[in-house]
Short mmCIF file of C-alpha atoms and ligand atoms in Angstrom, two decimals:
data_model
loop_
_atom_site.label_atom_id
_atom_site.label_comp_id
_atom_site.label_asym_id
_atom_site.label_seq_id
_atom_site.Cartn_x
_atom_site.Cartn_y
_atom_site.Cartn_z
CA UNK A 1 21.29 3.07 -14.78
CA UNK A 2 17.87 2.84 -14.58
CA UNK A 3 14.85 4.28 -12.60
CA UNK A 4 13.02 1.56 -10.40
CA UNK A 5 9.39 1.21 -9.24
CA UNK A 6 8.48 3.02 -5.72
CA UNK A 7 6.35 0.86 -3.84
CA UNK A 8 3.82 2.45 -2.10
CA UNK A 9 2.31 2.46 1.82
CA UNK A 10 0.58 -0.82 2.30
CA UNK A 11 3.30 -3.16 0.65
CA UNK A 12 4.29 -5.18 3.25
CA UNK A 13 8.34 -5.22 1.79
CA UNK A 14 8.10 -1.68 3.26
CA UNK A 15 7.59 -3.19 6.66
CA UNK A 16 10.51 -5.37 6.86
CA UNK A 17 14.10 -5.57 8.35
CA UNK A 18 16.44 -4.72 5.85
CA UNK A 19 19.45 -6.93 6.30
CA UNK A 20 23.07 -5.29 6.11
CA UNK A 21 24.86 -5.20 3.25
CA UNK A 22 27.98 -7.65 3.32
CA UNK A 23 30.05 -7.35 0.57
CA UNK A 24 29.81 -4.26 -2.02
CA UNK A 25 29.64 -5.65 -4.97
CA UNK A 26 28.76 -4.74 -8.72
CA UNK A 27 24.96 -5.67 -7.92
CA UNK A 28 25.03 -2.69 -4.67
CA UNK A 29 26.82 -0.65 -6.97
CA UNK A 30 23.93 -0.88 -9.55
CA UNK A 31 21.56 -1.27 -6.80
CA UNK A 32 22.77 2.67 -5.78
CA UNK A 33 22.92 3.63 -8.89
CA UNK A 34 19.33 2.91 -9.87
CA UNK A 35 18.42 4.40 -6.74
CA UNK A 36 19.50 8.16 -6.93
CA UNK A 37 17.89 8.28 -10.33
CA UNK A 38 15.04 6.98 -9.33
CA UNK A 39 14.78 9.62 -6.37
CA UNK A 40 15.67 12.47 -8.42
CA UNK A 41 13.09 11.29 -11.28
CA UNK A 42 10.52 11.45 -8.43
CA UNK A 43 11.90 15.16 -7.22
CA UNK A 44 12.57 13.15 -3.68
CA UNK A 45 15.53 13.89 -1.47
CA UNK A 46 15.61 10.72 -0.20
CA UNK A 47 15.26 7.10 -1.03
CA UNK A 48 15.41 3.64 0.67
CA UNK A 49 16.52 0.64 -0.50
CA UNK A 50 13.24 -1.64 0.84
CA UNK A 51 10.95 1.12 -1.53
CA UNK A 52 12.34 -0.06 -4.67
CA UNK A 53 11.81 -3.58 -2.85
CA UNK A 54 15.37 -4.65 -1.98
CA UNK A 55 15.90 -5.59 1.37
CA UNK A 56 19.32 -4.07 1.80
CA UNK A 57 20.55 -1.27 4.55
CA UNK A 58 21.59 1.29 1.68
CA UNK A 59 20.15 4.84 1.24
CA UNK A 60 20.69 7.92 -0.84
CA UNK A 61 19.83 11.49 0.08
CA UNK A 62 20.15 14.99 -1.67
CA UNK A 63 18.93 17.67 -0.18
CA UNK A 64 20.46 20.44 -2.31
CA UNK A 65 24.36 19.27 -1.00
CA UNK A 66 25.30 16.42 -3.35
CA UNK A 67 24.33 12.84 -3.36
CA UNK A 68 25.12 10.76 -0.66
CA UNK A 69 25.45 7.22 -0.68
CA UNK A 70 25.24 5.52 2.93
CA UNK A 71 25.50 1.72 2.95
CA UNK A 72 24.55 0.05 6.52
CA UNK A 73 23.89 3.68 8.07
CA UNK A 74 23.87 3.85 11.72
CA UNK A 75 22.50 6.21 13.78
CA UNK A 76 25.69 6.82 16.75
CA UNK A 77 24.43 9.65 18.12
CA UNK A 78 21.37 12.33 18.38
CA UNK A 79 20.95 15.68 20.62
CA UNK A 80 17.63 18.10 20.54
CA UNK A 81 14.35 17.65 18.99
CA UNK A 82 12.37 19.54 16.68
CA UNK A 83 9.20 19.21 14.97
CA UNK A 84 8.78 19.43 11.18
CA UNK A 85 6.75 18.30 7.81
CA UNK A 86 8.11 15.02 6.24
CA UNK A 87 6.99 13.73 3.13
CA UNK A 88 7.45 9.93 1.20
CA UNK A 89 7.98 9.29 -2.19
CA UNK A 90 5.85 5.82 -0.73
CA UNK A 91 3.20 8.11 0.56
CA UNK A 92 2.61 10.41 -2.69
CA UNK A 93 0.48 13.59 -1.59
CA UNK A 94 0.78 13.31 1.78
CA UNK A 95 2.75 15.52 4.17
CA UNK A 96 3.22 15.39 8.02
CA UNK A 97 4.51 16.48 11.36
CA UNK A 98 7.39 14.47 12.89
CA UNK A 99 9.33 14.92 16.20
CA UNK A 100 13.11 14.45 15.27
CA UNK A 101 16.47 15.22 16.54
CA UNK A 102 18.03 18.39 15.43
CA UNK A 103 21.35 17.47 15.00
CA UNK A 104 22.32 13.20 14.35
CA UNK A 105 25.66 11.76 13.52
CA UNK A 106 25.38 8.94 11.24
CA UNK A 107 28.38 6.20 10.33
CA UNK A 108 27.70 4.57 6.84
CA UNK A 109 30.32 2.70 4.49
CA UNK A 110 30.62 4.44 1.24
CA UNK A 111 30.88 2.50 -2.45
CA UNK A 112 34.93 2.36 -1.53
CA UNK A 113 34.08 0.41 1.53
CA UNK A 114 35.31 3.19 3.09
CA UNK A 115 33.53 4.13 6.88
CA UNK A 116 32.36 7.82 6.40
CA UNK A 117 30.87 10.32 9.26
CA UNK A 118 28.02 12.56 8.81
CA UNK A 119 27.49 14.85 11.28
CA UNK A 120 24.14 16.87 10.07
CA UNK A 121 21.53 19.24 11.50
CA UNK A 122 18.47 20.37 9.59
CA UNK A 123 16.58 18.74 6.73
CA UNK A 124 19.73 16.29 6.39
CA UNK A 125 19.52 14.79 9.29
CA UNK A 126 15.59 14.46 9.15
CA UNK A 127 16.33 12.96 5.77
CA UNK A 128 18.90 10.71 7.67
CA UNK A 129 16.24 9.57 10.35
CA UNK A 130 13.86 9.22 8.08
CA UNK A 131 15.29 6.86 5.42
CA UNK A 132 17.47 4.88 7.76
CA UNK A 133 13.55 4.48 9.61
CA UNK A 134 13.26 2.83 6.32
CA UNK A 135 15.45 0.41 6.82
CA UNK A 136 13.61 -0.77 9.87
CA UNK A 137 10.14 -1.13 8.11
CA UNK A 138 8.68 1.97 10.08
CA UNK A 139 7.34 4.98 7.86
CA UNK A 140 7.24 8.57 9.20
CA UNK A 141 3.12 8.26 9.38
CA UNK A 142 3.78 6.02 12.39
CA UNK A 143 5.45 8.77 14.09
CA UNK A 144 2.99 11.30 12.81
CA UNK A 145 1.70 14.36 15.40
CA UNK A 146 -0.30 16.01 12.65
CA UNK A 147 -2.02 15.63 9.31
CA UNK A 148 -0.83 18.96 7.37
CA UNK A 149 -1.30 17.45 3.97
CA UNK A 150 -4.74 19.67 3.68
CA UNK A 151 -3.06 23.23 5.72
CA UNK A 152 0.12 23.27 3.19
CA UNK A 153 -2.43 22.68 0.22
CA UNK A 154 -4.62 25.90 1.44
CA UNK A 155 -1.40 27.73 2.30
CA UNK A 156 -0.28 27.33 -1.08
CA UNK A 157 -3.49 28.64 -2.46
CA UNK A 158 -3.24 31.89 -0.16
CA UNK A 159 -0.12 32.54 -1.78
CA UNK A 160 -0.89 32.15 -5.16
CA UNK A 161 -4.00 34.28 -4.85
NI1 NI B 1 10.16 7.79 2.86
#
């Protein structure tokens, strides 16, 4: 294993089509891999395939439940909305509001080939839209409603007073 380089907003790899994954092989194996210790070496609960600058449909997500692994995720179904603050390991120091479904159910393959089901509510399935957003060259800035990068700094500083 090793950790990758994140690349950052304004890379134009981060605005392309990610193409499926075809075969799972040793080289999406590693691929995955490299990518969950690259997002936990950045302290991210998420990661994309296109920011380490592959152009493959896989993702990996902790949020506190386990890694997941999701290879060609899709997106079958979504119900409610919610806004929330998102941050991007691409977008260091930078956090925002996003409008999002509240609860998404997501088909992926796993490393087995196997077809999994995620059925998720909460941060997991923001995580979900967010890095399978990824995988279609849009970052959660281009969905932003609000700036809050500046009001979570202050509110930190309230509570550390
Ligand atoms: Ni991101």
């Amino acid at each position: 294993m090793a950790t990758r380089k994140i690349l950052r907003e304004g890379d134009e790899t981060l605005r392309k089509i990610s193409r499926p994954v075809k075969e799972i092989d040793k080289h999406t194996k590693q691929l995955l891999d490299d990518m969950a210790e690259t997002m936990y070496a950045a302290e991210g609960v998420g990661l994309a395939a296109p920011q380490v600058g592959v152009l493959r449909r896989c993702v990996v997500i902790d949020v506190g439940e386990g890694l997941l692994e999701l290879i060609n995720p899709e997106i079958v179904e979504t119900s409610g909305s919610k806004i929330g603050a998102e941050g991007c390991l691409s977008i260091p120091g930078r956090r925002c509001t996003v409008e999002r479904p509240e609860n998404v159910k997501v088909r992926a393959l796993d490393r087995r080939n196997r077809q999994i089901e995620i059925n998720a509510n909460g941060l997991l399935a923001v995580a979900l839209c967010h890095e399978i957003d990824h995988l279609d060259g849009i970052l959660y800035i281009d969905k932003m409603i609000e700036d809050v990068t500046d009001k979570e700094t202050e509110q930190k500083e309230e509570k550390t007073k």
